[in-house]
Amino acid sequence: MTVAKAGGHMTVAKGGRHIVACWLLAALALIAIPGLAAAQPAQVSGCETCHKEHPQPALSSPAKDFSATDVHRDRGFTCVDCHGGNPSETDKVRAKAPATGFKGKPSGQAVIAVCSRCHSDATLMRKYAPKQRVDQATEYATSVHGQQLAKGDTKVATCISCHGAHGIRLVSDAQSPVYAMNVAATCTKCHADPERMKGYTLPDGSALPTDQRAKYEKSVHHAAMVGKNDLSAPTCNDCHGNHGAAPPGVGAVANVCGTCHSVFATKFALSTHSQIFDRGCVECHSNHDITKPTDAMLGTDKTSVCGNCHSDGDNGFNAATSMRAEIEKLKTAIDRSHALVASAENAGMEMGEQSLTLREAANHLTLARTEMHTFDPKKVDTVLQAGLGLTSKVDAEGQTALAEVSFRKTGLSVSLGAILLVVVALALKVRSLKPRE
């Protein structure tokens, strides 16, 4: 901006007036849009200026990531808030002097301390993210990761292992490593690494497996998450927790599964198996590679899971055989009734009510599959018999409809025959008449 004196008064050159006008407009915009000023990202600090140009990627990448997209930067936080130091000092020794509170690169427990300094402060978090919880550090301390860290194991995950250290994105951001679809990949960065997992064991002393992701990708849960974009489908943290991550122990598995499958969990809790199964639902459905359940799982043939524990002649064997047979009986009855209704509809009969009744019968089939988790053949049979009663009713009405079709066809044939006879008789009569002379 050019400033010159003229007649004792300060005047601004033409180009300068444009610049002043721009600054005034910008200031008015900030005043006119409440909250805009508070949402402005932090100014570029001396830390970023130096580190972004540093020849070593290990020192330049953090600054570049932080400068690109970072939820903290977007809210006005700077390098100093986590690392300390004096960003206005151009000499790096003085910029990192102990008197500046410089912390360097936090690791282990220091990461938890740095992150929780803000994220455990309810008053501060209410200012920036009112909906966010403030007990992450407390939960983390109870997790397997937190307990191992407290013992001095520095290989375990901390906040930055999952959320990143720079370029941190919101959980709802599809590019965030903790976005629902990315959680399995984030967890298995460590848990699918045999070398990193070496030395860790399960409660029974066996080595901690590293095939969880490979198994999960075969599961019905993964198919729903990835194949159908169903973000409510379970991934690692839905069963193991996130900040308080811990494997579900004996007796807790059914409750974990029951978080989503509440009806099945209630039925299972009433069953004799709930007192016997050490691993609850996992005994039949496995854990990470859970496939879509089918009727073939029930019974005593090679595809069933009942035969893993039960043998020919015991009560469980007989119960499984009976429940599977009755389920197949209702399935067959529903298929047969559907064919009958379709036949009547094709013949022109109105069968809407019967179709609705068959839907109700199919609901009983679903209810029987649910009731099966009580492992009580009597309860399952009660539901199935109700469904069979519905198919019998539909069959009777379908047969009546087809009989009506047959009657109508017969009546139509007789009518057409009578009409034909009348026509022939009239033709003969006409031919017998003598023409007038």
Tab-separated table of C-alpha atoms in Angstrom:
chain	number	residue	atom	x	y	z
A	1	MET	CA	0.000	0.000	0.000
A	2	THR	CA	1.381	3.408	-0.995
A	3	VAL	CA	0.839	6.276	1.442
A	4	ALA	CA	1.733	9.910	0.646
A	5	LYS	CA	1.241	13.273	2.291
A	6	ALA	CA	-0.817	15.854	0.404
A	7	GLY	CA	-1.794	19.208	1.869
A	8	GLY	CA	-0.998	18.046	5.344
A	9	HIS	CA	-3.421	15.074	5.106
A	10	MET	CA	-2.618	11.363	4.686
A	11	THR	CA	-3.854	10.067	1.300
A	12	VAL	CA	-3.816	6.536	-0.101
A	13	ALA	CA	-2.784	5.798	-3.663
A	14	LYS	CA	-5.344	4.231	-6.032
A	15	GLY	CA	-3.936	0.640	-5.817
A	16	GLY	CA	-3.717	0.979	-2.052
A	17	ARG	CA	-7.393	1.966	-1.789
A	18	HIS	CA	-8.360	-1.308	-3.443
A	19	ILE	CA	-6.362	-3.275	-0.909
A	20	VAL	CA	-7.903	-1.393	1.989
A	21	ALA	CA	-11.354	-2.050	0.539
A	22	CYS	CA	-10.609	-5.764	0.316
A	23	TRP	CA	-9.485	-5.886	3.935
A	24	LEU	CA	-12.615	-4.012	5.027
A	25	LEU	CA	-14.852	-6.445	3.119
A	26	ALA	CA	-13.081	-9.403	4.664
A	27	ALA	CA	-13.521	-7.923	8.135
A	28	LEU	CA	-17.235	-7.278	7.465
A	29	ALA	CA	-17.650	-10.877	6.292
A	30	LEU	CA	-16.195	-12.172	9.546
A	31	ILE	CA	-18.554	-9.967	11.523
A	32	ALA	CA	-21.574	-10.899	9.394
A	33	ILE	CA	-21.045	-14.681	9.710
A	34	PRO	CA	-21.088	-15.594	13.403
A	35	GLY	CA	-18.616	-18.319	14.318
A	36	LEU	CA	-16.651	-18.116	11.079
A	37	ALA	CA	-13.684	-16.539	12.763
A	38	ALA	CA	-13.610	-19.292	15.402
A	39	ALA	CA	-13.712	-21.963	12.667
A	40	GLN	CA	-10.648	-20.616	10.903
A	41	PRO	CA	-7.690	-23.022	10.906
A	42	ALA	CA	-4.536	-22.151	12.761
A	43	GLN	CA	-2.027	-19.880	11.093
A	44	VAL	CA	1.050	-21.546	9.680
A	45	SER	CA	3.596	-21.689	12.487
A	46	GLY	CA	7.346	-21.543	12.375
A	47	CYS	CA	7.365	-25.300	13.112
A	48	GLU	CA	5.533	-26.074	9.877
A	49	THR	CA	7.564	-23.626	7.831
A	50	CYS	CA	10.829	-25.345	8.734
A	51	HIS	CA	9.641	-28.947	8.925
A	52	LYS	CA	7.788	-28.942	5.591
A	53	GLU	CA	11.024	-28.096	3.823
A	54	HIS	CA	13.149	-30.542	5.801
A	55	PRO	CA	15.015	-33.047	3.569
A	56	GLN	CA	14.220	-35.991	5.883
A	57	PRO	CA	10.721	-37.377	5.183
A	58	ALA	CA	10.380	-38.467	8.794
A	59	LEU	CA	10.525	-34.786	9.800
A	60	SER	CA	8.721	-33.233	6.813
A	61	SER	CA	5.784	-35.664	6.461
A	62	PRO	CA	4.155	-34.806	9.814
A	63	ALA	CA	4.117	-31.109	8.924
A	64	LYS	CA	2.732	-31.802	5.453
A	65	ASP	CA	0.027	-34.129	6.822
A	66	PHE	CA	-0.953	-31.589	9.475
A	67	SER	CA	-1.108	-28.828	6.867
A	68	ALA	CA	-3.359	-30.833	4.536
A	69	THR	CA	-6.426	-32.084	6.427
A	70	ASP	CA	-6.467	-32.310	10.203
A	71	VAL	CA	-9.419	-31.978	12.537
A	72	HIS	CA	-7.258	-30.280	15.162
A	73	ARG	CA	-5.758	-27.788	12.743
A	74	ASP	CA	-9.265	-26.989	11.465
A	75	ARG	CA	-10.162	-25.959	15.023
A	76	GLY	CA	-7.164	-23.736	15.536
A	77	PHE	CA	-4.709	-26.048	17.300
A	78	THR	CA	-1.035	-25.873	16.373
A	79	CYS	CA	2.087	-28.006	16.758
A	80	VAL	CA	2.842	-26.377	20.097
A	81	ASP	CA	-0.355	-27.712	21.668
A	82	CYS	CA	1.029	-31.246	21.537
A	83	HIS	CA	4.772	-30.817	21.145
A	84	GLY	CA	5.465	-27.630	23.081
A	85	GLY	CA	8.325	-25.359	21.931
A	86	ASN	CA	8.440	-21.789	20.656
A	87	PRO	CA	7.198	-21.498	17.039
A	88	SER	CA	8.267	-17.846	16.766
A	89	GLU	CA	11.911	-18.673	17.384
A	90	THR	CA	13.910	-19.195	14.183
A	91	ASP	CA	16.823	-20.883	15.921
A	92	LYS	CA	15.913	-24.530	16.408
A	93	VAL	CA	17.940	-24.882	19.604
A	94	ARG	CA	16.162	-21.971	21.230
A	95	ALA	CA	12.839	-23.074	19.724
A	96	LYS	CA	13.164	-26.426	21.513
A	97	ALA	CA	14.710	-25.180	24.739
A	98	PRO	CA	13.409	-26.840	27.936
A	99	ALA	CA	12.007	-23.506	29.066
A	100	THR	CA	9.574	-23.598	26.122
A	101	GLY	CA	7.990	-26.811	27.382
A	102	PHE	CA	9.190	-28.685	24.318
A	103	LYS	CA	8.139	-32.355	24.499
A	104	GLY	CA	9.480	-33.644	21.212
A	105	LYS	CA	7.786	-36.746	19.760
A	106	PRO	CA	5.585	-38.324	22.468
A	107	SER	CA	5.443	-42.107	22.678
A	108	GLY	CA	3.845	-44.717	24.937
A	109	GLN	CA	2.184	-43.254	28.023
A	110	ALA	CA	3.179	-39.744	26.907
A	111	VAL	CA	0.805	-40.102	23.916
A	112	ILE	CA	-2.084	-40.927	26.234
A	113	ALA	CA	-1.188	-37.961	28.445
A	114	VAL	CA	-0.965	-35.525	25.516
A	115	CYS	CA	-4.255	-36.615	23.924
A	116	SER	CA	-6.219	-36.915	27.158
A	117	ARG	CA	-5.107	-33.497	28.352
A	118	CYS	CA	-7.834	-32.155	26.062
A	119	HIS	CA	-10.000	-35.213	25.423
A	120	SER	CA	-10.579	-35.830	29.150
A	121	ASP	CA	-11.452	-32.204	29.798
A	122	ALA	CA	-15.236	-31.975	29.588
A	123	THR	CA	-15.245	-28.181	29.656
A	124	LEU	CA	-12.763	-27.900	26.809
A	125	MET	CA	-14.389	-30.636	24.711
A	126	ARG	CA	-17.783	-28.998	25.117
A	127	LYS	CA	-16.331	-26.023	23.277
A	128	TYR	CA	-15.066	-28.009	20.277
A	129	ALA	CA	-16.998	-31.311	20.182
A	130	PRO	CA	-19.879	-31.316	22.695
A	131	LYS	CA	-21.117	-34.798	21.737
A	132	GLN	CA	-17.759	-36.483	22.158
A	133	ARG	CA	-17.071	-38.667	25.197
A	134	VAL	CA	-14.313	-37.701	27.618
A	135	ASP	CA	-13.597	-41.117	29.160
A	136	GLN	CA	-11.344	-42.515	26.433
A	137	ALA	CA	-8.213	-42.447	28.617
A	138	THR	CA	-10.042	-44.146	31.494
A	139	GLU	CA	-11.367	-46.844	29.170
A	140	TYR	CA	-7.972	-47.275	27.559
A	141	ALA	CA	-6.398	-47.933	30.962
A	142	THR	CA	-8.762	-50.909	31.395
A	143	SER	CA	-8.086	-52.332	27.935
A	144	VAL	CA	-5.588	-55.057	27.070
A	145	HIS	CA	-3.569	-52.399	25.258
A	146	GLY	CA	-3.591	-50.068	28.272
A	147	GLN	CA	-2.746	-52.800	30.749
A	148	GLN	CA	0.156	-53.991	28.624
A	149	LEU	CA	1.422	-50.429	28.225
A	150	ALA	CA	1.294	-49.970	31.983
A	151	LYS	CA	3.527	-53.040	32.285
A	152	GLY	CA	6.081	-51.409	30.002
A	153	ASP	CA	5.100	-53.025	26.684
A	154	THR	CA	5.709	-50.237	24.175
A	155	LYS	CA	4.566	-52.285	21.143
A	156	VAL	CA	0.881	-52.026	22.053
A	157	ALA	CA	-1.510	-49.630	20.379
A	158	THR	CA	-2.011	-46.114	21.712
A	159	CYS	CA	-4.220	-43.290	20.417
A	160	ILE	CA	-2.034	-42.513	17.409
A	161	SER	CA	-1.835	-46.187	16.346
A	162	CYS	CA	-5.503	-46.080	15.342
A	163	HIS	CA	-6.274	-42.381	14.760
A	164	GLY	CA	-2.910	-41.326	13.347
A	165	ALA	CA	-0.704	-38.565	14.722
A	166	HIS	CA	-0.991	-35.919	11.998
A	167	GLY	CA	-3.671	-35.501	9.366
A	168	ILE	CA	-6.248	-36.806	11.862
A	169	ARG	CA	-9.763	-37.015	10.443
A	170	LEU	CA	-13.183	-37.271	12.057
A	171	VAL	CA	-14.482	-40.784	12.718
A	172	SER	CA	-17.297	-40.038	10.255
A	173	ASP	CA	-14.769	-39.227	7.499
A	174	ALA	CA	-14.595	-42.143	5.032
A	175	GLN	CA	-10.816	-41.635	4.800
A	176	SER	CA	-10.331	-41.933	8.549
A	177	PRO	CA	-8.623	-45.177	9.666
A	178	VAL	CA	-11.359	-45.569	12.287
A	179	TYR	CA	-14.270	-45.119	9.849
A	180	ALA	CA	-16.439	-48.232	10.147
A	181	MET	CA	-15.328	-49.742	6.835
A	182	ASN	CA	-11.639	-49.145	7.674
A	183	VAL	CA	-11.585	-50.473	11.241
A	184	ALA	CA	-10.686	-54.070	10.302
A	185	ALA	CA	-7.733	-52.875	8.228
A	186	THR	CA	-6.592	-50.578	11.043
A	187	CYS	CA	-6.746	-53.277	13.729
A	188	THR	CA	-5.047	-55.870	11.558
A	189	LYS	CA	-2.113	-53.604	10.778
A	190	CYS	CA	-0.841	-55.058	14.036
A	191	HIS	CA	-3.020	-58.120	14.616
A	192	ALA	CA	-2.295	-59.712	11.223
A	193	ASP	CA	1.455	-59.212	11.650
A	194	PRO	CA	2.894	-62.510	12.986
A	195	GLU	CA	6.200	-60.894	13.902
A	196	ARG	CA	4.545	-58.105	15.898
A	197	MET	CA	2.158	-60.521	17.592
A	198	LYS	CA	4.928	-62.948	18.511
A	199	GLY	CA	4.923	-63.591	22.242
A	200	TYR	CA	1.294	-62.594	22.850
A	201	THR	CA	-0.984	-65.394	24.010
A	202	LEU	CA	-4.639	-66.178	24.664
A	203	PRO	CA	-5.873	-66.890	28.212
A	204	ASP	CA	-5.321	-70.613	27.611
A	205	GLY	CA	-1.670	-69.994	26.816
A	206	SER	CA	-1.913	-70.618	23.062
A	207	ALA	CA	-0.396	-68.145	20.618
A	208	LEU	CA	-2.561	-65.195	19.643
A	209	PRO	CA	-3.821	-65.913	16.096
A	210	THR	CA	-3.129	-63.513	13.252
A	211	ASP	CA	-5.778	-64.721	10.800
A	212	GLN	CA	-8.677	-62.688	12.195
A	213	ARG	CA	-8.980	-60.404	9.170
A	214	ALA	CA	-8.799	-63.268	6.665
A	215	LYS	CA	-11.579	-65.005	8.568
A	216	TYR	CA	-13.639	-61.831	9.023
A	217	GLU	CA	-13.588	-61.188	5.281
A	218	LYS	CA	-15.350	-64.543	4.805
A	219	SER	CA	-18.094	-63.654	7.265
A	220	VAL	CA	-21.673	-62.555	6.771
A	221	HIS	CA	-20.837	-59.429	8.776
A	222	HIS	CA	-18.126	-58.360	6.312
A	223	ALA	CA	-20.440	-59.135	3.394
A	224	ALA	CA	-23.063	-56.814	4.866
A	225	MET	CA	-20.534	-54.084	5.650
A	226	VAL	CA	-18.688	-54.080	2.322
A	227	GLY	CA	-21.130	-55.736	-0.073
A	228	LYS	CA	-24.214	-53.839	1.059
A	229	ASN	CA	-22.560	-50.711	2.508
A	230	ASP	CA	-24.277	-51.480	5.799
A	231	LEU	CA	-22.286	-49.416	8.304
A	232	SER	CA	-24.296	-50.927	11.158
A	233	ALA	CA	-22.793	-54.360	10.452
A	234	PRO	CA	-20.293	-55.442	13.109
A	235	THR	CA	-16.587	-54.910	12.737
A	236	CYS	CA	-13.754	-55.429	15.258
A	237	ASN	CA	-14.655	-52.703	17.755
A	238	ASP	CA	-18.335	-53.661	17.891
A	239	CYS	CA	-17.439	-56.910	19.665
A	240	HIS	CA	-14.092	-56.063	21.270
A	241	GLY	CA	-14.683	-52.412	22.131
A	242	ASN	CA	-12.478	-49.602	20.881
A	243	HIS	CA	-10.819	-47.621	23.646
A	244	GLY	CA	-11.544	-50.319	26.220
A	245	ALA	CA	-10.599	-53.079	23.765
A	246	ALA	CA	-10.671	-56.512	25.336
A	247	PRO	CA	-11.613	-59.955	24.021
A	248	PRO	CA	-15.035	-61.159	25.243
A	249	GLY	CA	-14.394	-63.718	27.968
A	250	VAL	CA	-16.243	-66.912	28.776
A	251	GLY	CA	-19.819	-66.055	29.662
A	252	ALA	CA	-19.688	-62.706	27.888
A	253	VAL	CA	-19.848	-63.906	24.278
A	254	ALA	CA	-23.616	-64.411	24.277
A	255	ASN	CA	-24.058	-60.903	25.674
A	256	VAL	CA	-21.765	-59.461	22.999
A	257	CYS	CA	-23.658	-61.248	20.204
A	258	GLY	CA	-26.921	-60.418	21.960
A	259	THR	CA	-26.210	-56.712	21.596
A	260	CYS	CA	-27.515	-57.089	18.047
A	261	HIS	CA	-29.124	-60.563	18.132
A	262	SER	CA	-31.158	-59.967	21.270
A	263	VAL	CA	-33.953	-62.470	20.566
A	264	PHE	CA	-31.516	-65.310	19.887
A	265	ALA	CA	-29.551	-64.425	23.025
A	266	THR	CA	-32.727	-64.529	25.121
A	267	LYS	CA	-33.708	-67.945	23.743
A	268	PHE	CA	-30.177	-69.271	24.211
A	269	ALA	CA	-30.074	-68.059	27.828
A	270	LEU	CA	-33.097	-70.277	28.553
A	271	SER	CA	-31.521	-73.350	26.989
A	272	THR	CA	-29.544	-76.177	28.523
A	273	HIS	CA	-26.652	-75.294	26.231
A	274	SER	CA	-26.155	-71.938	27.971
A	275	GLN	CA	-24.957	-73.864	31.008
A	276	ILE	CA	-22.688	-76.146	28.971
A	277	PHE	CA	-21.156	-74.106	26.169
A	278	ASP	CA	-17.865	-72.568	27.242
A	279	ARG	CA	-17.817	-70.153	24.297
A	280	GLY	CA	-21.564	-69.491	23.947
A	281	CYS	CA	-22.645	-68.663	20.400
A	282	VAL	CA	-19.124	-69.316	19.103
A	283	GLU	CA	-19.561	-73.059	19.669
A	284	CYS	CA	-21.906	-73.282	16.661
A	285	HIS	CA	-21.336	-70.059	14.710
A	286	SER	CA	-17.581	-69.479	15.285
A	287	ASN	CA	-16.388	-65.917	15.913
A	288	HIS	CA	-14.560	-64.102	13.118
A	289	ASP	CA	-15.627	-66.228	10.115
A	290	ILE	CA	-19.340	-66.314	10.872
A	291	THR	CA	-21.187	-67.553	7.813
A	292	LYS	CA	-24.858	-67.084	7.008
A	293	PRO	CA	-26.747	-69.633	9.126
A	294	THR	CA	-28.758	-72.262	7.272
A	295	ASP	CA	-31.064	-75.118	8.227
A	296	ALA	CA	-28.244	-77.477	7.274
A	297	MET	CA	-26.469	-76.501	10.500
A	298	LEU	CA	-29.255	-78.257	12.423
A	299	GLY	CA	-29.578	-82.037	12.410
A	300	THR	CA	-27.222	-84.951	12.444
A	301	ASP	CA	-25.855	-85.206	8.912
A	302	LYS	CA	-22.348	-84.204	7.863
A	303	THR	CA	-23.238	-80.535	7.286
A	304	SER	CA	-24.731	-80.028	10.728
A	305	VAL	CA	-22.919	-78.737	13.783
A	306	CYS	CA	-24.958	-80.796	16.247
A	307	GLY	CA	-22.973	-83.902	15.348
A	308	ASN	CA	-19.821	-82.250	16.682
A	309	CYS	CA	-21.024	-82.998	20.204
A	310	HIS	CA	-23.942	-85.410	19.910
A	311	SER	CA	-23.879	-89.046	18.788
A	312	ASP	CA	-26.527	-91.482	17.625
A	313	GLY	CA	-29.051	-92.252	20.318
A	314	ASP	CA	-28.467	-89.479	22.826
A	315	ASN	CA	-31.154	-86.923	23.628
A	316	GLY	CA	-29.446	-84.116	21.746
A	317	PHE	CA	-29.083	-86.287	18.640
A	318	ASN	CA	-32.779	-87.166	18.718
A	319	ALA	CA	-33.827	-83.571	19.385
A	320	ALA	CA	-31.739	-82.242	16.502
A	321	THR	CA	-33.108	-84.916	14.162
A	322	SER	CA	-36.689	-84.139	15.160
A	323	MET	CA	-36.395	-80.345	14.868
A	324	ARG	CA	-34.702	-80.518	11.460
A	325	ALA	CA	-37.292	-82.993	10.132
A	326	GLU	CA	-40.209	-80.799	11.236
A	327	ILE	CA	-38.622	-77.675	9.780
A	328	GLU	CA	-38.157	-79.452	6.445
A	329	LYS	CA	-41.776	-80.612	6.641
A	330	LEU	CA	-43.066	-77.036	6.915
A	331	LYS	CA	-40.724	-75.847	4.143
A	332	THR	CA	-42.057	-78.587	1.859
A	333	ALA	CA	-45.650	-77.745	2.780
A	334	ILE	CA	-45.108	-74.036	2.024
A	335	ASP	CA	-43.557	-74.855	-1.366
A	336	ARG	CA	-46.443	-77.170	-2.232
A	337	SER	CA	-49.048	-74.597	-1.206
A	338	HIS	CA	-47.319	-71.901	-3.234
A	339	ALA	CA	-47.491	-74.135	-6.324
A	340	LEU	CA	-51.183	-74.781	-5.715
A	341	VAL	CA	-51.971	-71.079	-5.279
A	342	ALA	CA	-49.984	-70.211	-8.405
A	343	SER	CA	-51.916	-72.825	-10.392
A	344	ALA	CA	-55.250	-71.401	-9.242
A	345	GLU	CA	-54.137	-67.837	-9.986
A	346	ASN	CA	-53.032	-68.834	-13.492
A	347	ALA	CA	-56.505	-70.288	-14.015
A	348	GLY	CA	-57.952	-66.870	-13.196
A	349	MET	CA	-58.958	-67.338	-9.571
A	350	GLU	CA	-58.440	-64.626	-6.937
A	351	MET	CA	-55.950	-66.038	-4.392
A	352	GLY	CA	-54.666	-62.876	-2.669
A	353	GLU	CA	-55.851	-63.913	0.774
A	354	GLN	CA	-54.204	-67.308	0.453
A	355	SER	CA	-50.902	-65.688	-0.560
A	356	LEU	CA	-51.008	-63.566	2.592
A	357	THR	CA	-51.679	-66.678	4.661
A	358	LEU	CA	-48.596	-68.324	3.164
A	359	ARG	CA	-46.531	-65.319	4.213
A	360	GLU	CA	-47.757	-65.906	7.741
A	361	ALA	CA	-46.752	-69.570	7.434
A	362	ALA	CA	-43.274	-68.449	6.337
A	363	ASN	CA	-43.144	-66.217	9.409
A	364	HIS	CA	-43.762	-69.307	11.541
A	365	LEU	CA	-40.806	-70.957	9.805
A	366	THR	CA	-38.649	-67.997	10.831
A	367	LEU	CA	-40.045	-68.120	14.361
A	368	ALA	CA	-39.240	-71.842	14.538
A	369	ARG	CA	-35.635	-71.142	13.525
A	370	THR	CA	-35.505	-68.565	16.330
A	371	GLU	CA	-37.162	-70.874	18.846
A	372	MET	CA	-34.617	-73.535	17.890
A	373	HIS	CA	-32.081	-71.652	20.024
A	374	THR	CA	-33.951	-72.934	23.101
A	375	PHE	CA	-33.014	-76.430	21.849
A	376	ASP	CA	-36.435	-77.612	23.040
A	377	PRO	CA	-38.193	-79.710	20.342
A	378	LYS	CA	-41.602	-79.186	21.954
A	379	LYS	CA	-41.391	-75.397	21.682
A	380	VAL	CA	-40.152	-75.613	18.109
A	381	ASP	CA	-42.859	-78.110	17.190
A	382	THR	CA	-45.608	-75.873	18.591
A	383	VAL	CA	-44.594	-73.085	16.227
A	384	LEU	CA	-44.183	-75.423	13.261
A	385	GLN	CA	-47.577	-77.072	13.781
A	386	ALA	CA	-49.208	-73.642	13.700
A	387	GLY	CA	-47.474	-73.027	10.369
A	388	LEU	CA	-48.564	-76.402	9.035
A	389	GLY	CA	-52.135	-75.574	10.033
A	390	LEU	CA	-51.957	-72.481	7.856
A	391	THR	CA	-50.628	-74.406	4.851
A	392	SER	CA	-53.386	-77.002	5.271
A	393	LYS	CA	-55.987	-74.228	5.211
A	394	VAL	CA	-54.427	-72.770	2.054
A	395	ASP	CA	-54.311	-76.216	0.441
A	396	ALA	CA	-57.998	-76.777	1.120
A	397	GLU	CA	-58.916	-73.378	-0.306
A	398	GLY	CA	-56.613	-73.940	-3.270
A	399	GLN	CA	-58.263	-77.262	-4.035
A	400	THR	CA	-61.677	-75.619	-3.777
A	401	ALA	CA	-60.546	-72.932	-6.215
A	402	LEU	CA	-59.273	-75.529	-8.684
A	403	ALA	CA	-62.519	-77.472	-8.323
A	404	GLU	CA	-64.385	-74.270	-9.132
A	405	VAL	CA	-62.209	-73.860	-12.203
A	406	SER	CA	-63.001	-77.417	-13.251
A	407	PHE	CA	-66.729	-76.851	-12.697
A	408	ARG	CA	-66.650	-73.685	-14.755
A	409	LYS	CA	-64.817	-75.434	-17.572
A	410	THR	CA	-67.356	-78.242	-17.555
A	411	GLY	CA	-70.249	-75.796	-17.551
A	412	LEU	CA	-68.684	-73.844	-20.378
A	413	SER	CA	-68.227	-77.021	-22.419
A	414	VAL	CA	-71.845	-78.055	-21.898
A	415	SER	CA	-73.048	-74.586	-22.827
A	416	LEU	CA	-70.945	-74.523	-25.966
A	417	GLY	CA	-72.247	-78.009	-26.893
A	418	ALA	CA	-75.844	-76.907	-26.426
A	419	ILE	CA	-75.273	-73.829	-28.525
A	420	LEU	CA	-73.667	-75.942	-31.231
A	421	LEU	CA	-76.627	-78.326	-31.255
A	422	VAL	CA	-79.044	-75.405	-31.620
A	423	VAL	CA	-77.036	-74.003	-34.490
A	424	VAL	CA	-76.936	-77.402	-36.258
A	425	ALA	CA	-80.669	-77.880	-35.701
A	426	LEU	CA	-81.413	-74.466	-37.147
A	427	ALA	CA	-79.210	-75.198	-40.138
A	428	LEU	CA	-81.004	-78.450	-40.819
A	429	LYS	CA	-84.366	-76.737	-40.433
A	430	VAL	CA	-83.427	-74.058	-42.912
A	431	ARG	CA	-82.310	-76.633	-45.459
A	432	SER	CA	-85.589	-78.602	-45.049
A	433	LEU	CA	-87.740	-75.629	-45.935
A	434	LYS	CA	-88.905	-75.552	-49.612
A	435	PRO	CA	-88.301	-72.320	-51.409
A	436	ARG	CA	-91.411	-70.363	-52.473
A	437	GLU	CA	-92.316	-70.479	-56.199
